[in-house]
PDB file of C-alpha atoms in Angstrom:
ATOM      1  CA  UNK A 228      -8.671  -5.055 -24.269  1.00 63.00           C
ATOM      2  CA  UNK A 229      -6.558  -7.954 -25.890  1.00 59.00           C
ATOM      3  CA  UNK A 230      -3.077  -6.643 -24.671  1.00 65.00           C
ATOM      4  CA  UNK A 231      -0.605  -9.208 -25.608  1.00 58.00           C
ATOM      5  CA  UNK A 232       2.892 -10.660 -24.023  1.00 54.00           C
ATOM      6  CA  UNK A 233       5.988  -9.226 -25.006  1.00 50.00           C
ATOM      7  CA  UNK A 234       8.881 -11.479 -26.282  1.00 55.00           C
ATOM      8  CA  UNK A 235      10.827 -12.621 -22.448  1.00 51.00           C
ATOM      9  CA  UNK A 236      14.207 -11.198 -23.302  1.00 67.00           C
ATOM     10  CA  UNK A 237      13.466  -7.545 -22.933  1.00 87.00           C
ATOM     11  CA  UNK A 238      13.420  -5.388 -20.143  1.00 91.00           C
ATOM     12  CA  UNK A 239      10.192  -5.444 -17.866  1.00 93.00           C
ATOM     13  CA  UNK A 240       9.737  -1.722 -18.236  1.00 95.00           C
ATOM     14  CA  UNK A 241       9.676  -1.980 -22.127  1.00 93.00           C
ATOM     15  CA  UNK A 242       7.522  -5.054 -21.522  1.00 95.00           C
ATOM     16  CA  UNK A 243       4.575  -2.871 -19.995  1.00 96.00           C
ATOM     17  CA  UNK A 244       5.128  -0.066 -22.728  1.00 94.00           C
ATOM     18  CA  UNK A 245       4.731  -2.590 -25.126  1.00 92.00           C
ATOM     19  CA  UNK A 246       1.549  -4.367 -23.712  1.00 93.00           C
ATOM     20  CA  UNK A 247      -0.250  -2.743 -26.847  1.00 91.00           C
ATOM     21  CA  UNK A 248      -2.600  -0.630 -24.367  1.00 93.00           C
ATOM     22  CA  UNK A 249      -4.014   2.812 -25.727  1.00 91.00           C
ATOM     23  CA  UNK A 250      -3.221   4.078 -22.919  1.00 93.00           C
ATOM     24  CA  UNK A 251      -2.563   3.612 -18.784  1.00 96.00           C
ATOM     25  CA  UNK A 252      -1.558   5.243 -15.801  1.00 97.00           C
ATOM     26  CA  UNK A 253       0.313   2.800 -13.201  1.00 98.00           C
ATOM     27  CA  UNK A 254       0.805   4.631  -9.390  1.00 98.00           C
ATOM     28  CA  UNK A 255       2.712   3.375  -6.803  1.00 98.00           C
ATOM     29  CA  UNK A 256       1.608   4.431  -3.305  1.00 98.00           C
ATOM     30  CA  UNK A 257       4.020   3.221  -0.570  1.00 98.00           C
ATOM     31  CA  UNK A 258       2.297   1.728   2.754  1.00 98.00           C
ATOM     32  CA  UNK A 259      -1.064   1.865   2.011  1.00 97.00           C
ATOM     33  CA  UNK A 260      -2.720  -1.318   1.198  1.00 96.00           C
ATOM     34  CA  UNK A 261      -4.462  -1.754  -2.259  1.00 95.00           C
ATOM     35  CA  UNK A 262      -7.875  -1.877  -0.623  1.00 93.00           C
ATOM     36  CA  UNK A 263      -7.294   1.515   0.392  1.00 95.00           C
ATOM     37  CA  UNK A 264      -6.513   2.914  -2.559  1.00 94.00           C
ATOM     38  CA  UNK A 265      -9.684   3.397  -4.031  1.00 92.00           C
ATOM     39  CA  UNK A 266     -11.410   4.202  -0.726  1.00 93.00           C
ATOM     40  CA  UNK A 267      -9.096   6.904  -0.172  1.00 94.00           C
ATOM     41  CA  UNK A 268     -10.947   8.155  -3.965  1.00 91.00           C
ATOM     42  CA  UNK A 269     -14.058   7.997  -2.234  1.00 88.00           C
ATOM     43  CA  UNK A 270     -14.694   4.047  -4.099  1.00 88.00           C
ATOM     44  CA  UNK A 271     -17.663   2.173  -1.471  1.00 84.00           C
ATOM     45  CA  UNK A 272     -15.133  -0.650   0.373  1.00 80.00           C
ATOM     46  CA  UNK A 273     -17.467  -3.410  -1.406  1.00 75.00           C
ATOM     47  CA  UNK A 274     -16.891  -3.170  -4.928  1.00 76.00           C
ATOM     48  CA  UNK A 275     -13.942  -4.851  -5.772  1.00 88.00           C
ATOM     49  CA  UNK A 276     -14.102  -7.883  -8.646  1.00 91.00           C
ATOM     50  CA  UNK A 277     -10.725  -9.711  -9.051  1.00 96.00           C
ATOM     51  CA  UNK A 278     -11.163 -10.207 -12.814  1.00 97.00           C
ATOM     52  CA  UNK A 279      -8.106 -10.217 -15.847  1.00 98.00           C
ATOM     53  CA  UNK A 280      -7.513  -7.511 -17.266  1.00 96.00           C
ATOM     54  CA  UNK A 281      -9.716  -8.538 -20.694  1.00 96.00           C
ATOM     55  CA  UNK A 282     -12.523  -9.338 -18.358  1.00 97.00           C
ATOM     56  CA  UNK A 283     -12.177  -6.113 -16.330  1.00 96.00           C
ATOM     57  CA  UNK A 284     -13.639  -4.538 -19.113  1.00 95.00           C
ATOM     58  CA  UNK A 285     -17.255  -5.420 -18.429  1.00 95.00           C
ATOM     59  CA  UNK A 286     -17.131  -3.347 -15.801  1.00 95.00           C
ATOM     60  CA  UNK A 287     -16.444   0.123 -18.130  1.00 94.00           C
ATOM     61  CA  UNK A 288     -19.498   2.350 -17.952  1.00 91.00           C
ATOM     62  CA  UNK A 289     -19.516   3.549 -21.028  1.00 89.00           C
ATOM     63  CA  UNK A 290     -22.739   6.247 -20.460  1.00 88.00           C
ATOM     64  CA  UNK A 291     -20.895   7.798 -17.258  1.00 86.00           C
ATOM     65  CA  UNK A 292     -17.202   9.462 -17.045  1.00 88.00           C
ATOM     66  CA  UNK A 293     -14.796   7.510 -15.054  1.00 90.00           C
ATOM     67  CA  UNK A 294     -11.933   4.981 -14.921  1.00 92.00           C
ATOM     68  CA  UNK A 295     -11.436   1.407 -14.581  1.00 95.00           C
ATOM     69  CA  UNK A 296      -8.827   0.474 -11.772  1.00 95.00           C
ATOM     70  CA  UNK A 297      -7.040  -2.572 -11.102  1.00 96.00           C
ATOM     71  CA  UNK A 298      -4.837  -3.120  -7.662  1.00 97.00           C
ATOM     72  CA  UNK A 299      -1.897  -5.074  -6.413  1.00 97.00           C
ATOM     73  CA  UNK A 300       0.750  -4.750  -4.076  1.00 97.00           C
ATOM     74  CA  UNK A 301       4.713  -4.991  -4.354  1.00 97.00           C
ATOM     75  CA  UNK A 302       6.583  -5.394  -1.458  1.00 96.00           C
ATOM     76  CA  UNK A 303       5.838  -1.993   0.575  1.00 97.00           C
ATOM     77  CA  UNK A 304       4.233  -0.538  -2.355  1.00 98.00           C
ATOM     78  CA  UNK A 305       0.579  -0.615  -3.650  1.00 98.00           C
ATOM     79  CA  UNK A 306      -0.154  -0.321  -7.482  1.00 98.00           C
ATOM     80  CA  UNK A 307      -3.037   0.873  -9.181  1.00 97.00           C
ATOM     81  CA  UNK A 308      -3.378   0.512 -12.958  1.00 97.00           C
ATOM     82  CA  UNK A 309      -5.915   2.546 -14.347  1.00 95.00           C
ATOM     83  CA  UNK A 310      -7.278   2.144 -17.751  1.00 92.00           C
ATOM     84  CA  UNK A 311     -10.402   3.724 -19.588  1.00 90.00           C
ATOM     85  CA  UNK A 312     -10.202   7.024 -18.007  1.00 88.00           C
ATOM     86  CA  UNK A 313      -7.854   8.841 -15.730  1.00 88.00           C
ATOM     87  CA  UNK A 314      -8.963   9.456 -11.976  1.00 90.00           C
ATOM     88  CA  UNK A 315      -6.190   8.747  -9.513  1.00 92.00           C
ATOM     89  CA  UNK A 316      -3.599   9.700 -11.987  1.00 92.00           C
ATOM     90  CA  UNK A 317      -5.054  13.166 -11.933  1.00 92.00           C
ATOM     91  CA  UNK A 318      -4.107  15.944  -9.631  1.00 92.00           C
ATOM     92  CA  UNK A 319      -7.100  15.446  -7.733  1.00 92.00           C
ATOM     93  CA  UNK A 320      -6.106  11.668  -7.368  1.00 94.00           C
ATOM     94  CA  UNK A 321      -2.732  11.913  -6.495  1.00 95.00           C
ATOM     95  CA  UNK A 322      -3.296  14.543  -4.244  1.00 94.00           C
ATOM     96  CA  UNK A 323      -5.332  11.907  -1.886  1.00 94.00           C
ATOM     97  CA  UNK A 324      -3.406   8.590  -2.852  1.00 95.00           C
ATOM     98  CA  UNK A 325      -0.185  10.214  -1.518  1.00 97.00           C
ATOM     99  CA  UNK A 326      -2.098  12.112   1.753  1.00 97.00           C
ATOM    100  CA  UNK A 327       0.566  10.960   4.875  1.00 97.00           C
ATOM    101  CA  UNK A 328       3.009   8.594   2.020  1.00 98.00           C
ATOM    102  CA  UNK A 329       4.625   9.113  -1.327  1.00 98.00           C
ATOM    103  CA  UNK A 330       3.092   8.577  -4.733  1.00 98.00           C
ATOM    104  CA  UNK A 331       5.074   8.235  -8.009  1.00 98.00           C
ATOM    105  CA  UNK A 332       2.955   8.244 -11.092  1.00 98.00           C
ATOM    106  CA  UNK A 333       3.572   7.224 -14.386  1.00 98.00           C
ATOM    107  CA  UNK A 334       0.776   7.768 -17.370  1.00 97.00           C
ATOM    108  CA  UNK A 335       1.328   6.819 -21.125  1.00 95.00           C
ATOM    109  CA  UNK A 336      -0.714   8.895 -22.664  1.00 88.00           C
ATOM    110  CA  UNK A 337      -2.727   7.580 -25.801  1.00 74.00           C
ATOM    111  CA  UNK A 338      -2.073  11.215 -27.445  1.00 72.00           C
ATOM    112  CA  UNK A 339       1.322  10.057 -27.455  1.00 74.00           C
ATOM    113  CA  UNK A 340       2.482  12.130 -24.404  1.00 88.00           C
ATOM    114  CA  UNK A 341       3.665  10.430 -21.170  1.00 95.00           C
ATOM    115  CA  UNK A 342       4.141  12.227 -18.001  1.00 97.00           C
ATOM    116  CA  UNK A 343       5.485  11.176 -15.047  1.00 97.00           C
ATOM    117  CA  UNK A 344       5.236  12.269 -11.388  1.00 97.00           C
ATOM    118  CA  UNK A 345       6.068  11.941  -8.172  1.00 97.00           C
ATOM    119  CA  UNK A 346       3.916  13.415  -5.247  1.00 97.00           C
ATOM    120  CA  UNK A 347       4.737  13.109  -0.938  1.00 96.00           C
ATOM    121  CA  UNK A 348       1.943  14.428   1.923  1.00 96.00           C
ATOM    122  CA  UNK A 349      -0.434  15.384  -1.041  1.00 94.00           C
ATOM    123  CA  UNK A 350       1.976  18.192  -2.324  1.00 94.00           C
ATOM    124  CA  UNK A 351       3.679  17.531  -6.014  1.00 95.00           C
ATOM    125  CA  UNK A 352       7.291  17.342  -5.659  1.00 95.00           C
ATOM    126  CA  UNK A 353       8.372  16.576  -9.555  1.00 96.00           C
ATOM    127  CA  UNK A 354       7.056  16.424 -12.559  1.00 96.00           C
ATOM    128  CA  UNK A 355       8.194  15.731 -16.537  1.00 96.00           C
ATOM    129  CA  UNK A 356       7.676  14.536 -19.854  1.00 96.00           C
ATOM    130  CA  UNK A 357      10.389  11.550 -20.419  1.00 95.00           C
ATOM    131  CA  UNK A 358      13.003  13.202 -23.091  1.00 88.00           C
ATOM    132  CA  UNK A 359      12.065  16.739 -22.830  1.00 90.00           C
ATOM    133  CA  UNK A 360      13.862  19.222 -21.209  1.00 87.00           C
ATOM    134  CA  UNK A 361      11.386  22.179 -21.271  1.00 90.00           C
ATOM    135  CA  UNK A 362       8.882  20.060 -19.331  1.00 94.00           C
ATOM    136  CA  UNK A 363      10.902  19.205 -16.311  1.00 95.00           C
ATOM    137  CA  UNK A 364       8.949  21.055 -13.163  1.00 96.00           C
ATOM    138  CA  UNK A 365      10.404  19.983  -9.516  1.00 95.00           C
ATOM    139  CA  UNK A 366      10.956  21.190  -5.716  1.00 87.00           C
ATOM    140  CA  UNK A 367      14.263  21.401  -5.344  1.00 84.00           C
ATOM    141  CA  UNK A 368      15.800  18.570  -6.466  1.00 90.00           C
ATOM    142  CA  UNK A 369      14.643  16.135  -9.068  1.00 95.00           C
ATOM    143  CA  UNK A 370      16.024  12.769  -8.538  1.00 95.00           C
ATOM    144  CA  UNK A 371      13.720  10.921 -10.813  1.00 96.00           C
ATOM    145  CA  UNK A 372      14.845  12.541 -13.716  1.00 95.00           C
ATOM    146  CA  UNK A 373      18.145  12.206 -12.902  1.00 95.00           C
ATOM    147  CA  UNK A 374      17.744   8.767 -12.326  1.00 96.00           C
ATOM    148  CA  UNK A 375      15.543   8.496 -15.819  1.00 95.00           C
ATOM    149  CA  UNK A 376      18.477  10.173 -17.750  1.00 91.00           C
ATOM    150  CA  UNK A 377      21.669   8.038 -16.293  1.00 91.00           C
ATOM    151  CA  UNK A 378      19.322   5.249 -17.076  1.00 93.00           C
ATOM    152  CA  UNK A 379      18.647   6.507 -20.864  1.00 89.00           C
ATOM    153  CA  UNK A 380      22.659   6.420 -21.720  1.00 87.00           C
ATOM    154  CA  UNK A 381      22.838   3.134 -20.618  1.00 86.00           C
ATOM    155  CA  UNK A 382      20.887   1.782 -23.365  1.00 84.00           C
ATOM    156  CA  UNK A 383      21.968   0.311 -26.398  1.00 76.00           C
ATOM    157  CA  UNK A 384      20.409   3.136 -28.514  1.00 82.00           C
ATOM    158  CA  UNK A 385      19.181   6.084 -26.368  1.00 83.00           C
ATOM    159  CA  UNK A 386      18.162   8.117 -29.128  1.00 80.00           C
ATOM    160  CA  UNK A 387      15.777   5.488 -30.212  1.00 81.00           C
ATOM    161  CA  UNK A 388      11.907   5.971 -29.894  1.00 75.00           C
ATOM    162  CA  UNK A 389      10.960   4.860 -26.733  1.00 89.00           C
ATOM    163  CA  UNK A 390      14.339   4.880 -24.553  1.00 93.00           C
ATOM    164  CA  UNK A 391      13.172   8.000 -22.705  1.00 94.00           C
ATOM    165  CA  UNK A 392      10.275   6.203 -21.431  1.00 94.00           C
ATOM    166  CA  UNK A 393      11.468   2.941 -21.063  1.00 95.00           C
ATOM    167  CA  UNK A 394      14.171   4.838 -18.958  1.00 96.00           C
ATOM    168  CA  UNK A 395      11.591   6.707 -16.676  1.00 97.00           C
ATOM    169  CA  UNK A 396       9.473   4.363 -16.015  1.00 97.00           C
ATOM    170  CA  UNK A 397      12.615   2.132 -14.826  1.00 97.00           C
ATOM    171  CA  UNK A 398      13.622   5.108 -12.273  1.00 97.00           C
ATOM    172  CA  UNK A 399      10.225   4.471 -11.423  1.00 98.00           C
ATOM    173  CA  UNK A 400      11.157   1.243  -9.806  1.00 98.00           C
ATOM    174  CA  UNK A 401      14.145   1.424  -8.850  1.00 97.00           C
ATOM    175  CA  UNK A 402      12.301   3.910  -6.170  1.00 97.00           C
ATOM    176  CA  UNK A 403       9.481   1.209  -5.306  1.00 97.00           C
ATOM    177  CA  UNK A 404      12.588  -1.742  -5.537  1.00 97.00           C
ATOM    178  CA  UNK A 405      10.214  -4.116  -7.380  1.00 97.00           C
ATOM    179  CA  UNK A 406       7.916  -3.345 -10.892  1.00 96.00           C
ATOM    180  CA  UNK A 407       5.019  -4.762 -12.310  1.00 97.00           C
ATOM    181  CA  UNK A 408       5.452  -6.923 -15.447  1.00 96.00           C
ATOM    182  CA  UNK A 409       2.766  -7.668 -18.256  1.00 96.00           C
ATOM    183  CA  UNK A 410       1.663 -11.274 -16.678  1.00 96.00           C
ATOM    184  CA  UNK A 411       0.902  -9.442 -13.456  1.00 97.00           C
ATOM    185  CA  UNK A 412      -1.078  -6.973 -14.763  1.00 96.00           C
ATOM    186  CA  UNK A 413      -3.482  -9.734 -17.424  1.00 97.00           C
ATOM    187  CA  UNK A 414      -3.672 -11.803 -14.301  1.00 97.00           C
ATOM    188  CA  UNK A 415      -6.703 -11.793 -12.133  1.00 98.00           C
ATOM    189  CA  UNK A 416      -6.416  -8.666  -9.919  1.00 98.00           C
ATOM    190  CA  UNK A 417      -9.024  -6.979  -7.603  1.00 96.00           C
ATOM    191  CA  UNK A 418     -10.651  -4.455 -10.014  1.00 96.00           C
ATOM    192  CA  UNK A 419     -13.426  -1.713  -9.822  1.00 94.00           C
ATOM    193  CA  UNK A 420     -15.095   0.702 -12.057  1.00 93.00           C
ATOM    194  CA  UNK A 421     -15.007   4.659 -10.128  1.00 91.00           C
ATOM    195  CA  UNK A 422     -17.329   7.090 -11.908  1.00 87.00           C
ATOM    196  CA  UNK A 423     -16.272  10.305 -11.820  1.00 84.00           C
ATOM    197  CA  UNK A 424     -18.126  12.841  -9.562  1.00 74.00           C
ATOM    198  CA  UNK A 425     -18.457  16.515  -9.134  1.00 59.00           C
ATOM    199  CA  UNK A 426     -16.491  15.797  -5.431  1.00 57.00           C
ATOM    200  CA  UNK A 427     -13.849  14.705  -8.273  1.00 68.00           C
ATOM    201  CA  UNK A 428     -12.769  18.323  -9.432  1.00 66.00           C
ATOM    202  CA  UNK A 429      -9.649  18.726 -11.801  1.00 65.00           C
ATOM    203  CA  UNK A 430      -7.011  20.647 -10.331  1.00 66.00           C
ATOM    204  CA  UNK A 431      -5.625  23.767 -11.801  1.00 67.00           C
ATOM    205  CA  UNK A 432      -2.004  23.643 -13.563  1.00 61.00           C
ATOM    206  CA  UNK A 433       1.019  22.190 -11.650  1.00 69.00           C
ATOM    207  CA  UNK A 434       2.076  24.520  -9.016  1.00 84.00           C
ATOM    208  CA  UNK A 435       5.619  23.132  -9.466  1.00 92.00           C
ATOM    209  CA  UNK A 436       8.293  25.721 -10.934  1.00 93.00           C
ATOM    210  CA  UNK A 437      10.103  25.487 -14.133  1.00 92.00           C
ATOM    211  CA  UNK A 438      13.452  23.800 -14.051  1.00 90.00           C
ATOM    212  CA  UNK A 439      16.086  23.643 -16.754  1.00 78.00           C
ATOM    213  CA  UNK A 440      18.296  20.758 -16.151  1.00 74.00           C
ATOM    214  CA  UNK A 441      21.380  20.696 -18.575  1.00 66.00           C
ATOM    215  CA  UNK A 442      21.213  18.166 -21.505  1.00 60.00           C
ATOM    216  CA  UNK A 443      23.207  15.214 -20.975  1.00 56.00           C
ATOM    217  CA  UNK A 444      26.861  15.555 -22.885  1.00 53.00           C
ATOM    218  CA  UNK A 445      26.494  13.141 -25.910  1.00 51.00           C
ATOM    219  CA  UNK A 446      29.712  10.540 -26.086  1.00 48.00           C
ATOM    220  CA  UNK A 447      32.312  11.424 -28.365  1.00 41.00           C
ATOM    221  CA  UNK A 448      32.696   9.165 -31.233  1.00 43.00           C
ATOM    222  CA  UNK A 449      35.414   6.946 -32.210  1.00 40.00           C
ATOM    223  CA  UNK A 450      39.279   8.766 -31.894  1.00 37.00           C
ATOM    224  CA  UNK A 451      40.288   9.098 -35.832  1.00 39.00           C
ATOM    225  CA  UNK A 452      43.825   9.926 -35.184  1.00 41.00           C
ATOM    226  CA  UNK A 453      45.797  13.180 -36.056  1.00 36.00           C
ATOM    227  CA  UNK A 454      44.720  15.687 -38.593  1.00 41.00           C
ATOM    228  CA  UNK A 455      47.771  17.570 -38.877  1.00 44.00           C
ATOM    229  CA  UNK A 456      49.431  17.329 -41.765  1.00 44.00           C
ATOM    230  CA  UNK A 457      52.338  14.855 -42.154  1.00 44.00           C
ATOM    231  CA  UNK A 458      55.722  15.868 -41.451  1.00 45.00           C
ATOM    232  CA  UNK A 459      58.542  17.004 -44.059  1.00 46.00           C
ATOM    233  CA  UNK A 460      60.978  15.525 -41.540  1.00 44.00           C
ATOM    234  CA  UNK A 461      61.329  12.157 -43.113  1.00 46.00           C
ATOM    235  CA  UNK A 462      64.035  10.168 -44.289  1.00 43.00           C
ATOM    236  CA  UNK A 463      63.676  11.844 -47.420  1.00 46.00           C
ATOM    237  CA  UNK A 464      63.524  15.256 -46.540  1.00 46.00           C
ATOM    238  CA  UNK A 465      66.639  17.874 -47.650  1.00 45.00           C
ATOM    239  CA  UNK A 466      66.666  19.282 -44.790  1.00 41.00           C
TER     240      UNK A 466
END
């Protein structure tokens, strides 16, 4: 997979975006252990290799569907970063990772559209595209995009490509209170190959309704002073 090291002065979020991946999904899954992650995706309790992330890729089966997960923990949370295929980062995934615990979810999609979600007791509770306000779906309340968008105007250059994402990822973990950085995920982790299976069906669209959350007010610029025009009350006015 090759995925080289970002320079060390940027943030981690931008670090992992920047790994040079086609594409990923990373999930968090708070108190579950990482050997239960997979298990819970119907994975045999056996088949774990801790391998790099280059060598992980022995294990893609390219002749049968299915995805290529690697595991860690963080603190309270477990992490799963999936490559080669998307299982636990689909509805049908996420709906048993986050069974009893919470789930947040983000994928970078190689079509160029990332999504991220955040899922409690097997129920989606928000869901959006980073930087688009037609795609925000939530329960309720949706502090993750809040949280994505106060981050987003504290960057140098918000409109910039990439700041949305950066930005919601980084809500992201604040949440989990730790994050994953580039050297973590290369390292040696415990990894596994899960085919997919006809037990594995993809869910229907996201129950989750429409919300339309008010674009952020964009900073005025610099003050330029008065326009009106100068006064004819000067000292060499007639009047």
């Amino acid at each position: 997979m090759n995925a080289s090291l970002p320079e060390p002065d940027i943030t981690p979020e931008r670090a992992v975006l920047w790994m040079g991946l086609p594409s990923f999904c990373l999930i968090y899954v708070r108190d579950v252990s990482p050997a239960e992650l997979p298990l819970r995706l119907g994975a045999p309790a056996t088949a774990f290799e801790p391998l790099t992330l280059d060598a992980s890729d022995s294990l893609v089966d390219d002749e049968n569907p299915g995805s290529l997960m690697r595991l860690g923990v963080l603190g309270r949370w477990s992490f799963c970063f999936e490559t080669w295929g998307i299982v636990a980062g689909s509805n049908w995934g996420l709906t048993r990772m986050s069974a009893g615990t919470e789930a947040l979810s983000y994928l970078s999609g190689g079509d160029g559209m990332d999504i991220v979600q955040s899922w409690r007791d097997a129920q989606p509770v928000e869901l959006f595209e980073p930087g688009s306000f037609g795609s925000l779906r939530a329960h309720h309340d949706h502090p993750l995009w809040d949280a994505a968008h106060s981050h987003r105007n504290t960057l140098p250059d918000p409109a910039q490509p990439g700041a949305a994402r950066e930005a919601s990822l980084k809500a992201i973990h604040d949440r989990v209170q730790a994050h994953v950085t580039p050297e973590l995920i290369t390292q040696a982790l415990p990894s596994i190959w899960l085919p997919e299976a006809s037990a594995m069906p993809r869910s229907e669209a996201n129950p989750l309704p429409l919300v339309a959350p008010r674009p952020s007010p964009r900073p005025l610029g610099a003050f330029l002073g008065s326009l009106q025009p100068p006064s004819d009350s000067g000292p060499n006015s007639t009047s």
